[in-house]
């Protein structure tokens, strides 16, 4: 197997590492490409191509994350990861860790860690790398990496998101939710929402969003029941999909362009959190992106005509 073939075989793993460190599809893809360029430029063949590439993609991701921290601190409104519809990497032996670490709630929890803690946690807890490999990847001693892992694990366990354990139950509840959303059925929506449900959007100042979020089952149910019938009137469609491993949906305008991605977090048989990613800069990997402001104006014009 030549270098290019080895790289392509490892590409899903490299992307999955980089995405969990960065929370960005586009930045993860750039980090993976940089790892290929460094492999191609290496004068000798690595003893372990997997270890070499994992180390490179981790170091690149740490550097990118450090520079991204300031941008995220200055971000307009809540910052969410770029929505991921499919994780390209699969490992039956670590399927639970992979699924848990992909959720938006887990990625937002990872944001609280330092770049080094985040990288060590991802490599160790999610992908099962040994400490010698991790030490090489992050440029620290094995002892230091063990300490970083302990601190990171403590932070993650303290705030670890909990989800409905049974995927079938989550999917069934989501199906009922999106059906009620389409129908504008306030009563049915209210029954599916936790009393303290929180609905919040990431527009980044570049698209309409709920400024400070919407709280409470009654309020959220009424907003949702009003919203989709209005969108439906201007040709918007909604397709339920998994978003970051959780039940969700993608909304598109009449021309099939992406408006936003919704993701639901379910616990104890109720929807606890609804997140909407509508910042157009975070949706381009899903296809052509709609002008959400134009959709909003069209909705207002339709209401006025009505």
PDB file of C-alpha atoms in Angstrom:
ATOM      1  CA  UNK A   1       0.000   0.000   0.000  1.00  0.00           C
ATOM      2  CA  UNK A   2       1.474   3.368  -1.015  1.00  0.00           C
ATOM      3  CA  UNK A   3       1.299   6.597   1.012  1.00  0.00           C
ATOM      4  CA  UNK A   4      -1.771   7.957  -0.754  1.00  0.00           C
ATOM      5  CA  UNK A   5      -3.685   4.712  -0.167  1.00  0.00           C
ATOM      6  CA  UNK A   6      -2.678   4.625   3.495  1.00  0.00           C
ATOM      7  CA  UNK A   7      -3.763   8.226   3.896  1.00  0.00           C
ATOM      8  CA  UNK A   8      -7.171   7.638   2.280  1.00  0.00           C
ATOM      9  CA  UNK A   9      -7.738   4.652   4.552  1.00  0.00           C
ATOM     10  CA  UNK A  10      -7.001   6.814   7.592  1.00  0.00           C
ATOM     11  CA  UNK A  11      -8.820   9.950   6.398  1.00  0.00           C
ATOM     12  CA  UNK A  12     -12.099   9.169   8.282  1.00  0.00           C
ATOM     13  CA  UNK A  13     -10.215   8.759  11.570  1.00  0.00           C
ATOM     14  CA  UNK A  14      -8.191  11.935  11.006  1.00  0.00           C
ATOM     15  CA  UNK A  15     -11.301  13.982  10.229  1.00  0.00           C
ATOM     16  CA  UNK A  16     -13.115  12.632  13.275  1.00  0.00           C
ATOM     17  CA  UNK A  17     -10.202  13.544  15.555  1.00  0.00           C
ATOM     18  CA  UNK A  18      -9.907  17.041  14.089  1.00  0.00           C
ATOM     19  CA  UNK A  19     -13.665  17.715  14.162  1.00  0.00           C
ATOM     20  CA  UNK A  20     -13.947  16.831  17.832  1.00  0.00           C
ATOM     21  CA  UNK A  21     -11.022  19.087  18.698  1.00  0.00           C
ATOM     22  CA  UNK A  22     -12.213  21.990  16.531  1.00  0.00           C
ATOM     23  CA  UNK A  23     -16.005  21.719  16.291  1.00  0.00           C
ATOM     24  CA  UNK A  24     -15.714  22.855  12.678  1.00  0.00           C
ATOM     25  CA  UNK A  25     -16.150  20.763   9.536  1.00  0.00           C
ATOM     26  CA  UNK A  26     -14.229  23.164   7.307  1.00  0.00           C
ATOM     27  CA  UNK A  27     -11.311  23.590   9.739  1.00  0.00           C
ATOM     28  CA  UNK A  28     -11.169  19.825  10.318  1.00  0.00           C
ATOM     29  CA  UNK A  29     -10.987  19.205   6.570  1.00  0.00           C
ATOM     30  CA  UNK A  30      -8.151  21.747   6.302  1.00  0.00           C
ATOM     31  CA  UNK A  31      -6.271  20.031   9.149  1.00  0.00           C
ATOM     32  CA  UNK A  32      -6.645  16.664   7.421  1.00  0.00           C
ATOM     33  CA  UNK A  33      -5.338  18.101   4.163  1.00  0.00           C
ATOM     34  CA  UNK A  34      -2.345  19.595   5.988  1.00  0.00           C
ATOM     35  CA  UNK A  35      -1.582  16.189   7.493  1.00  0.00           C
ATOM     36  CA  UNK A  36      -1.440  14.721   3.965  1.00  0.00           C
ATOM     37  CA  UNK A  37       0.917  17.443   2.784  1.00  0.00           C
ATOM     38  CA  UNK A  38       3.270  16.730   5.688  1.00  0.00           C
ATOM     39  CA  UNK A  39       3.149  12.987   5.055  1.00  0.00           C
ATOM     40  CA  UNK A  40       3.863  13.539   1.380  1.00  0.00           C
ATOM     41  CA  UNK A  41       6.785  15.840   2.241  1.00  0.00           C
ATOM     42  CA  UNK A  42       8.308  13.424   4.763  1.00  0.00           C
ATOM     43  CA  UNK A  43      11.641  12.110   3.422  1.00  0.00           C
ATOM     44  CA  UNK A  44      11.196   8.753   5.159  1.00  0.00           C
ATOM     45  CA  UNK A  45       8.252   6.430   5.598  1.00  0.00           C
ATOM     46  CA  UNK A  46       6.938   6.589   9.193  1.00  0.00           C
ATOM     47  CA  UNK A  47       7.134   3.451  11.316  1.00  0.00           C
ATOM     48  CA  UNK A  48       3.397   3.880  11.908  1.00  0.00           C
ATOM     49  CA  UNK A  49       1.553   6.016   9.377  1.00  0.00           C
ATOM     50  CA  UNK A  50      -1.489   6.067  11.666  1.00  0.00           C
ATOM     51  CA  UNK A  51       0.506   7.450  14.609  1.00  0.00           C
ATOM     52  CA  UNK A  52       2.315   9.942  12.385  1.00  0.00           C
ATOM     53  CA  UNK A  53      -0.872  11.319  10.818  1.00  0.00           C
ATOM     54  CA  UNK A  54      -2.820  11.328  14.093  1.00  0.00           C
ATOM     55  CA  UNK A  55      -0.009  13.336  15.679  1.00  0.00           C
ATOM     56  CA  UNK A  56       0.122  15.807  12.795  1.00  0.00           C
ATOM     57  CA  UNK A  57      -3.640  16.360  12.618  1.00  0.00           C
ATOM     58  CA  UNK A  58      -3.751  16.808  16.397  1.00  0.00           C
ATOM     59  CA  UNK A  59      -0.939  19.384  16.446  1.00  0.00           C
ATOM     60  CA  UNK A  60      -2.472  21.299  13.543  1.00  0.00           C
ATOM     61  CA  UNK A  61      -5.880  21.242  15.259  1.00  0.00           C
ATOM     62  CA  UNK A  62      -4.407  22.507  18.546  1.00  0.00           C
ATOM     63  CA  UNK A  63      -2.775  25.433  16.725  1.00  0.00           C
ATOM     64  CA  UNK A  64      -6.013  26.275  14.901  1.00  0.00           C
ATOM     65  CA  UNK A  65      -8.041  26.017  18.114  1.00  0.00           C
ATOM     66  CA  UNK A  66      -5.714  28.395  19.947  1.00  0.00           C
ATOM     67  CA  UNK A  67      -6.155  31.029  17.238  1.00  0.00           C
ATOM     68  CA  UNK A  68      -9.921  30.382  17.116  1.00  0.00           C
ATOM     69  CA  UNK A  69     -10.429  31.003  20.835  1.00  0.00           C
ATOM     70  CA  UNK A  70     -10.342  34.795  20.494  1.00  0.00           C
ATOM     71  CA  UNK A  71     -12.754  34.716  17.539  1.00  0.00           C
ATOM     72  CA  UNK A  72     -15.189  32.625  19.544  1.00  0.00           C
ATOM     73  CA  UNK A  73     -14.983  34.996  22.506  1.00  0.00           C
ATOM     74  CA  UNK A  74     -15.984  37.841  20.157  1.00  0.00           C
ATOM     75  CA  UNK A  75     -18.701  35.798  18.445  1.00  0.00           C
ATOM     76  CA  UNK A  76     -22.142  37.391  18.202  1.00  0.00           C
ATOM     77  CA  UNK A  77     -24.604  35.346  20.268  1.00  0.00           C
ATOM     78  CA  UNK A  78     -24.250  31.678  21.227  1.00  0.00           C
ATOM     79  CA  UNK A  79     -21.537  29.685  19.436  1.00  0.00           C
ATOM     80  CA  UNK A  80     -22.382  26.124  18.343  1.00  0.00           C
ATOM     81  CA  UNK A  81     -20.263  23.608  16.441  1.00  0.00           C
ATOM     82  CA  UNK A  82     -20.848  23.218  12.729  1.00  0.00           C
ATOM     83  CA  UNK A  83     -23.557  20.561  12.335  1.00  0.00           C
ATOM     84  CA  UNK A  84     -22.309  17.154  11.226  1.00  0.00           C
ATOM     85  CA  UNK A  85     -24.775  14.788   9.602  1.00  0.00           C
ATOM     86  CA  UNK A  86     -22.481  11.764   9.250  1.00  0.00           C
ATOM     87  CA  UNK A  87     -19.352  10.804  11.157  1.00  0.00           C
ATOM     88  CA  UNK A  88     -17.101   9.107   8.580  1.00  0.00           C
ATOM     89  CA  UNK A  89     -15.235   7.026  11.178  1.00  0.00           C
ATOM     90  CA  UNK A  90     -16.678   3.868  12.692  1.00  0.00           C
ATOM     91  CA  UNK A  91     -15.230   1.559  15.336  1.00  0.00           C
ATOM     92  CA  UNK A  92     -17.621  -1.038  16.787  1.00  0.00           C
ATOM     93  CA  UNK A  93     -15.464  -1.375  19.895  1.00  0.00           C
ATOM     94  CA  UNK A  94     -15.761   2.328  20.693  1.00  0.00           C
ATOM     95  CA  UNK A  95     -19.182   3.102  19.235  1.00  0.00           C
ATOM     96  CA  UNK A  96     -20.579   4.451  22.535  1.00  0.00           C
ATOM     97  CA  UNK A  97     -17.643   6.827  23.083  1.00  0.00           C
ATOM     98  CA  UNK A  98     -17.774   7.984  19.470  1.00  0.00           C
ATOM     99  CA  UNK A  99     -21.510   8.693  19.632  1.00  0.00           C
ATOM    100  CA  UNK A 100     -21.383  10.482  23.005  1.00  0.00           C
ATOM    101  CA  UNK A 101     -18.440  12.671  21.975  1.00  0.00           C
ATOM    102  CA  UNK A 102     -20.144  13.818  18.770  1.00  0.00           C
ATOM    103  CA  UNK A 103     -23.199  15.484  20.319  1.00  0.00           C
ATOM    104  CA  UNK A 104     -23.356  19.266  20.382  1.00  0.00           C
ATOM    105  CA  UNK A 105     -23.727  19.184  24.152  1.00  0.00           C
ATOM    106  CA  UNK A 106     -20.465  17.221  24.487  1.00  0.00           C
ATOM    107  CA  UNK A 107     -18.634  19.452  21.999  1.00  0.00           C
ATOM    108  CA  UNK A 108     -19.787  22.541  23.882  1.00  0.00           C
ATOM    109  CA  UNK A 109     -18.524  20.970  27.093  1.00  0.00           C
ATOM    110  CA  UNK A 110     -15.159  20.360  25.409  1.00  0.00           C
ATOM    111  CA  UNK A 111     -15.023  24.109  24.712  1.00  0.00           C
ATOM    112  CA  UNK A 112     -14.407  24.650  28.427  1.00  0.00           C
ATOM    113  CA  UNK A 113     -11.123  22.717  28.270  1.00  0.00           C
ATOM    114  CA  UNK A 114      -7.770  24.123  27.245  1.00  0.00           C
ATOM    115  CA  UNK A 115      -6.653  23.114  23.723  1.00  0.00           C
ATOM    116  CA  UNK A 116      -4.171  20.592  25.179  1.00  0.00           C
ATOM    117  CA  UNK A 117      -6.741  19.091  27.557  1.00  0.00           C
ATOM    118  CA  UNK A 118      -9.224  18.843  24.731  1.00  0.00           C
ATOM    119  CA  UNK A 119      -6.755  17.088  22.415  1.00  0.00           C
ATOM    120  CA  UNK A 120      -5.626  14.649  25.113  1.00  0.00           C
ATOM    121  CA  UNK A 121      -9.221  13.852  26.080  1.00  0.00           C
ATOM    122  CA  UNK A 122     -10.244  13.233  22.460  1.00  0.00           C
ATOM    123  CA  UNK A 123      -7.255  10.999  21.707  1.00  0.00           C
ATOM    124  CA  UNK A 124      -7.480   9.022  24.959  1.00  0.00           C
ATOM    125  CA  UNK A 125     -11.139   8.828  25.918  1.00  0.00           C
ATOM    126  CA  UNK A 126     -12.753   8.874  22.489  1.00  0.00           C
ATOM    127  CA  UNK A 127     -10.262   7.077  20.256  1.00  0.00           C
ATOM    128  CA  UNK A 128      -8.311   4.995  22.783  1.00  0.00           C
ATOM    129  CA  UNK A 129      -4.772   6.081  21.893  1.00  0.00           C
ATOM    130  CA  UNK A 130      -1.999   5.083  24.285  1.00  0.00           C
ATOM    131  CA  UNK A 131      -0.149   7.700  26.301  1.00  0.00           C
ATOM    132  CA  UNK A 132       3.140   7.257  24.383  1.00  0.00           C
ATOM    133  CA  UNK A 133       1.319   8.183  21.156  1.00  0.00           C
ATOM    134  CA  UNK A 134      -0.527  11.044  22.845  1.00  0.00           C
ATOM    135  CA  UNK A 135       2.693  12.425  24.331  1.00  0.00           C
ATOM    136  CA  UNK A 136       4.275  12.429  20.879  1.00  0.00           C
ATOM    137  CA  UNK A 137       1.212  14.093  19.353  1.00  0.00           C
ATOM    138  CA  UNK A 138       0.960  16.996  21.826  1.00  0.00           C
ATOM    139  CA  UNK A 139       4.661  17.435  22.627  1.00  0.00           C
ATOM    140  CA  UNK A 140       4.388  16.715  26.358  1.00  0.00           C
ATOM    141  CA  UNK A 141       5.698  13.958  28.603  1.00  0.00           C
ATOM    142  CA  UNK A 142       3.563  10.899  29.282  1.00  0.00           C
ATOM    143  CA  UNK A 143       3.227  11.985  32.916  1.00  0.00           C
ATOM    144  CA  UNK A 144       2.013  15.425  31.860  1.00  0.00           C
ATOM    145  CA  UNK A 145      -0.474  13.842  29.446  1.00  0.00           C
ATOM    146  CA  UNK A 146      -1.841  11.616  32.198  1.00  0.00           C
ATOM    147  CA  UNK A 147      -2.410  14.710  34.356  1.00  0.00           C
ATOM    148  CA  UNK A 148      -4.077  16.499  31.451  1.00  0.00           C
ATOM    149  CA  UNK A 149      -6.304  13.468  30.898  1.00  0.00           C
ATOM    150  CA  UNK A 150      -7.330  13.354  34.562  1.00  0.00           C
ATOM    151  CA  UNK A 151      -8.215  17.078  34.604  1.00  0.00           C
ATOM    152  CA  UNK A 152     -10.104  16.845  31.332  1.00  0.00           C
ATOM    153  CA  UNK A 153     -12.024  13.762  32.451  1.00  0.00           C
ATOM    154  CA  UNK A 154     -12.968  15.441  35.724  1.00  0.00           C
ATOM    155  CA  UNK A 155     -14.327  18.503  33.892  1.00  0.00           C
ATOM    156  CA  UNK A 156     -16.228  16.397  31.368  1.00  0.00           C
ATOM    157  CA  UNK A 157     -17.761  14.081  33.974  1.00  0.00           C
ATOM    158  CA  UNK A 158     -18.886  17.037  36.098  1.00  0.00           C
ATOM    159  CA  UNK A 159     -20.931  18.445  33.246  1.00  0.00           C
ATOM    160  CA  UNK A 160     -21.427  15.362  31.096  1.00  0.00           C
ATOM    161  CA  UNK A 161     -24.625  15.635  29.075  1.00  0.00           C
ATOM    162  CA  UNK A 162     -27.168  12.875  29.616  1.00  0.00           C
ATOM    163  CA  UNK A 163     -29.387  11.621  26.831  1.00  0.00           C
ATOM    164  CA  UNK A 164     -32.200   9.162  26.410  1.00  0.00           C
ATOM    165  CA  UNK A 165     -30.319   5.849  26.354  1.00  0.00           C
ATOM    166  CA  UNK A 166     -32.697   4.090  23.971  1.00  0.00           C
ATOM    167  CA  UNK A 167     -32.120   5.413  20.446  1.00  0.00           C
ATOM    168  CA  UNK A 168     -35.447   4.032  19.210  1.00  0.00           C
ATOM    169  CA  UNK A 169     -37.306   5.973  21.891  1.00  0.00           C
ATOM    170  CA  UNK A 170     -35.442   9.159  20.981  1.00  0.00           C
ATOM    171  CA  UNK A 171     -36.232   8.696  17.296  1.00  0.00           C
ATOM    172  CA  UNK A 172     -39.898   7.964  17.998  1.00  0.00           C
ATOM    173  CA  UNK A 173     -40.214  11.077  20.154  1.00  0.00           C
ATOM    174  CA  UNK A 174     -38.461  13.171  17.484  1.00  0.00           C
ATOM    175  CA  UNK A 175     -40.845  11.852  14.832  1.00  0.00           C
ATOM    176  CA  UNK A 176     -43.823  12.922  16.940  1.00  0.00           C
ATOM    177  CA  UNK A 177     -42.180  16.295  17.592  1.00  0.00           C
ATOM    178  CA  UNK A 178     -41.532  17.088  13.939  1.00  0.00           C
ATOM    179  CA  UNK A 179     -45.041  15.941  13.032  1.00  0.00           C
ATOM    180  CA  UNK A 180     -46.527  18.348  15.592  1.00  0.00           C
ATOM    181  CA  UNK A 181     -44.118  21.063  14.404  1.00  0.00           C
ATOM    182  CA  UNK A 182     -45.355  20.659  10.817  1.00  0.00           C
ATOM    183  CA  UNK A 183     -48.977  20.758  11.926  1.00  0.00           C
ATOM    184  CA  UNK A 184     -48.543  23.739  14.236  1.00  0.00           C
ATOM    185  CA  UNK A 185     -50.066  21.629  17.034  1.00  0.00           C
ATOM    186  CA  UNK A 186     -49.395  23.542  20.267  1.00  0.00           C
ATOM    187  CA  UNK A 187     -50.896  20.922  22.583  1.00  0.00           C
ATOM    188  CA  UNK A 188     -48.884  18.044  21.125  1.00  0.00           C
ATOM    189  CA  UNK A 189     -45.690  20.073  21.148  1.00  0.00           C
ATOM    190  CA  UNK A 190     -46.238  21.062  24.770  1.00  0.00           C
ATOM    191  CA  UNK A 191     -46.592  17.387  25.764  1.00  0.00           C
ATOM    192  CA  UNK A 192     -43.249  16.505  24.162  1.00  0.00           C
ATOM    193  CA  UNK A 193     -41.240  19.338  25.731  1.00  0.00           C
ATOM    194  CA  UNK A 194     -39.631  19.367  29.166  1.00  0.00           C
ATOM    195  CA  UNK A 195     -41.092  22.031  31.464  1.00  0.00           C
ATOM    196  CA  UNK A 196     -37.772  23.906  31.418  1.00  0.00           C
ATOM    197  CA  UNK A 197     -36.995  23.330  27.731  1.00  0.00           C
ATOM    198  CA  UNK A 198     -34.568  25.817  26.167  1.00  0.00           C
ATOM    199  CA  UNK A 199     -34.603  26.738  22.467  1.00  0.00           C
ATOM    200  CA  UNK A 200     -31.609  28.718  21.237  1.00  0.00           C
ATOM    201  CA  UNK A 201     -30.064  29.648  17.881  1.00  0.00           C
ATOM    202  CA  UNK A 202     -26.587  30.309  16.486  1.00  0.00           C
ATOM    203  CA  UNK A 203     -26.800  32.978  13.800  1.00  0.00           C
ATOM    204  CA  UNK A 204     -23.434  34.599  14.449  1.00  0.00           C
ATOM    205  CA  UNK A 205     -24.950  37.983  13.623  1.00  0.00           C
ATOM    206  CA  UNK A 206     -25.323  36.822  10.012  1.00  0.00           C
ATOM    207  CA  UNK A 207     -28.854  35.408  10.128  1.00  0.00           C
ATOM    208  CA  UNK A 208     -32.053  35.808  12.159  1.00  0.00           C
ATOM    209  CA  UNK A 209     -31.853  34.087  15.532  1.00  0.00           C
ATOM    210  CA  UNK A 210     -33.594  33.976  18.892  1.00  0.00           C
ATOM    211  CA  UNK A 211     -31.596  36.667  20.671  1.00  0.00           C
ATOM    212  CA  UNK A 212     -31.368  35.129  24.138  1.00  0.00           C
ATOM    213  CA  UNK A 213     -33.173  31.900  23.557  1.00  0.00           C
ATOM    214  CA  UNK A 214     -36.726  30.905  24.425  1.00  0.00           C
ATOM    215  CA  UNK A 215     -37.498  29.110  27.677  1.00  0.00           C
ATOM    216  CA  UNK A 216     -40.380  27.032  28.966  1.00  0.00           C
ATOM    217  CA  UNK A 217     -42.668  24.482  27.336  1.00  0.00           C
ATOM    218  CA  UNK A 218     -45.616  26.820  26.798  1.00  0.00           C
ATOM    219  CA  UNK A 219     -43.568  29.595  25.201  1.00  0.00           C
ATOM    220  CA  UNK A 220     -41.472  27.271  23.031  1.00  0.00           C
ATOM    221  CA  UNK A 221     -44.538  25.302  21.875  1.00  0.00           C
ATOM    222  CA  UNK A 222     -46.337  28.462  20.785  1.00  0.00           C
ATOM    223  CA  UNK A 223     -43.309  29.845  18.933  1.00  0.00           C
ATOM    224  CA  UNK A 224     -42.778  26.543  17.106  1.00  0.00           C
ATOM    225  CA  UNK A 225     -46.465  26.123  16.297  1.00  0.00           C
ATOM    226  CA  UNK A 226     -46.492  29.561  14.710  1.00  0.00           C
ATOM    227  CA  UNK A 227     -43.185  29.263  12.881  1.00  0.00           C
ATOM    228  CA  UNK A 228     -43.410  26.249  10.587  1.00  0.00           C
ATOM    229  CA  UNK A 229     -46.840  26.931   9.034  1.00  0.00           C
ATOM    230  CA  UNK A 230     -45.477  30.366   8.109  1.00  0.00           C
ATOM    231  CA  UNK A 231     -42.354  28.802   6.585  1.00  0.00           C
ATOM    232  CA  UNK A 232     -44.436  26.184   4.787  1.00  0.00           C
ATOM    233  CA  UNK A 233     -46.427  28.971   3.147  1.00  0.00           C
ATOM    234  CA  UNK A 234     -43.267  30.227   1.401  1.00  0.00           C
ATOM    235  CA  UNK A 235     -42.112  26.804   0.220  1.00  0.00           C
ATOM    236  CA  UNK A 236     -39.791  25.780   3.065  1.00  0.00           C
ATOM    237  CA  UNK A 237     -39.324  22.031   3.546  1.00  0.00           C
ATOM    238  CA  UNK A 238     -38.046  20.064   6.525  1.00  0.00           C
ATOM    239  CA  UNK A 239     -36.224  16.719   6.401  1.00  0.00           C
ATOM    240  CA  UNK A 240     -35.624  14.848   9.688  1.00  0.00           C
ATOM    241  CA  UNK A 241     -32.025  13.608   9.951  1.00  0.00           C
ATOM    242  CA  UNK A 242     -29.499  12.847  12.672  1.00  0.00           C
ATOM    243  CA  UNK A 243     -27.418  15.901  13.520  1.00  0.00           C
ATOM    244  CA  UNK A 244     -24.257  15.177  15.518  1.00  0.00           C
ATOM    245  CA  UNK A 245     -25.684  11.778  16.362  1.00  0.00           C
ATOM    246  CA  UNK A 246     -28.897  13.194  17.846  1.00  0.00           C
ATOM    247  CA  UNK A 247     -32.394  13.540  16.346  1.00  0.00           C
ATOM    248  CA  UNK A 248     -32.617  16.645  14.196  1.00  0.00           C
ATOM    249  CA  UNK A 249     -33.745  18.131  10.910  1.00  0.00           C
ATOM    250  CA  UNK A 250     -32.547  20.301   8.046  1.00  0.00           C
ATOM    251  CA  UNK A 251     -34.781  23.076   6.711  1.00  0.00           C
ATOM    252  CA  UNK A 252     -34.429  24.203   3.094  1.00  0.00           C
ATOM    253  CA  UNK A 253     -35.982  26.964   1.023  1.00  0.00           C
ATOM    254  CA  UNK A 254     -38.120  26.333  -2.061  1.00  0.00           C
ATOM    255  CA  UNK A 255     -34.962  26.004  -4.187  1.00  0.00           C
ATOM    256  CA  UNK A 256     -33.473  23.350  -1.911  1.00  0.00           C
ATOM    257  CA  UNK A 257     -30.921  25.624  -0.272  1.00  0.00           C
ATOM    258  CA  UNK A 258     -30.103  25.040   3.394  1.00  0.00           C
ATOM    259  CA  UNK A 259     -31.677  27.491   5.849  1.00  0.00           C
ATOM    260  CA  UNK A 260     -30.701  25.874   9.130  1.00  0.00           C
ATOM    261  CA  UNK A 261     -30.115  22.654  11.037  1.00  0.00           C
ATOM    262  CA  UNK A 262     -32.092  21.774  14.160  1.00  0.00           C
ATOM    263  CA  UNK A 263     -30.903  19.307  16.790  1.00  0.00           C
ATOM    264  CA  UNK A 264     -32.898  17.928  19.717  1.00  0.00           C
ATOM    265  CA  UNK A 265     -31.575  16.736  23.070  1.00  0.00           C
ATOM    266  CA  UNK A 266     -33.865  14.202  24.719  1.00  0.00           C
ATOM    267  CA  UNK A 267     -33.921  13.066  28.347  1.00  0.00           C
ATOM    268  CA  UNK A 268     -36.530  11.268  30.445  1.00  0.00           C
ATOM    269  CA  UNK A 269     -38.922  11.087  27.517  1.00  0.00           C
ATOM    270  CA  UNK A 270     -38.978  14.832  26.892  1.00  0.00           C
ATOM    271  CA  UNK A 271     -37.070  17.290  24.709  1.00  0.00           C
ATOM    272  CA  UNK A 272     -34.742  19.281  26.950  1.00  0.00           C
ATOM    273  CA  UNK A 273     -32.945  21.508  24.436  1.00  0.00           C
ATOM    274  CA  UNK A 274     -33.543  22.592  20.832  1.00  0.00           C
ATOM    275  CA  UNK A 275     -30.556  24.089  19.049  1.00  0.00           C
ATOM    276  CA  UNK A 276     -30.711  25.810  15.671  1.00  0.00           C
ATOM    277  CA  UNK A 277     -27.586  26.475  13.607  1.00  0.00           C
ATOM    278  CA  UNK A 278     -28.515  29.155  11.074  1.00  0.00           C
ATOM    279  CA  UNK A 279     -25.199  30.981  10.595  1.00  0.00           C
ATOM    280  CA  UNK A 280     -24.645  30.563   6.822  1.00  0.00           C
ATOM    281  CA  UNK A 281     -20.885  30.202   7.338  1.00  0.00           C
ATOM    282  CA  UNK A 282     -21.523  26.948   9.221  1.00  0.00           C
ATOM    283  CA  UNK A 283     -23.816  25.332   6.662  1.00  0.00           C
ATOM    284  CA  UNK A 284     -21.865  25.395   3.386  1.00  0.00           C
ATOM    285  CA  UNK A 285     -20.638  21.795   3.733  1.00  0.00           C
ATOM    286  CA  UNK A 286     -24.289  20.679   3.569  1.00  0.00           C
ATOM    287  CA  UNK A 287     -24.919  22.226   0.154  1.00  0.00           C
ATOM    288  CA  UNK A 288     -25.967  25.618  -1.276  1.00  0.00           C
ATOM    289  CA  UNK A 289     -27.036  27.951   1.541  1.00  0.00           C
ATOM    290  CA  UNK A 290     -30.200  30.055   1.566  1.00  0.00           C
ATOM    291  CA  UNK A 291     -30.428  33.727   2.469  1.00  0.00           C
ATOM    292  CA  UNK A 292     -32.277  33.377   5.777  1.00  0.00           C
ATOM    293  CA  UNK A 293     -33.010  37.115   5.881  1.00  0.00           C
ATOM    294  CA  UNK A 294     -34.697  36.849   2.468  1.00  0.00           C
ATOM    295  CA  UNK A 295     -36.774  33.905   3.689  1.00  0.00           C
ATOM    296  CA  UNK A 296     -37.801  35.938   6.714  1.00  0.00           C
ATOM    297  CA  UNK A 297     -38.825  38.901   4.530  1.00  0.00           C
ATOM    298  CA  UNK A 298     -40.844  36.550   2.336  1.00  0.00           C
ATOM    299  CA  UNK A 299     -42.632  35.195   5.400  1.00  0.00           C
ATOM    300  CA  UNK A 300     -43.505  38.728   6.552  1.00  0.00           C
ATOM    301  CA  UNK A 301     -44.730  39.644   3.069  1.00  0.00           C
ATOM    302  CA  UNK A 302     -46.888  36.503   2.988  1.00  0.00           C
ATOM    303  CA  UNK A 303     -48.399  37.361   6.368  1.00  0.00           C
ATOM    304  CA  UNK A 304     -49.094  40.916   5.208  1.00  0.00           C
ATOM    305  CA  UNK A 305     -50.820  39.670   2.052  1.00  0.00           C
ATOM    306  CA  UNK A 306     -52.839  37.234   4.170  1.00  0.00           C
TER     307      UNK A 306
END
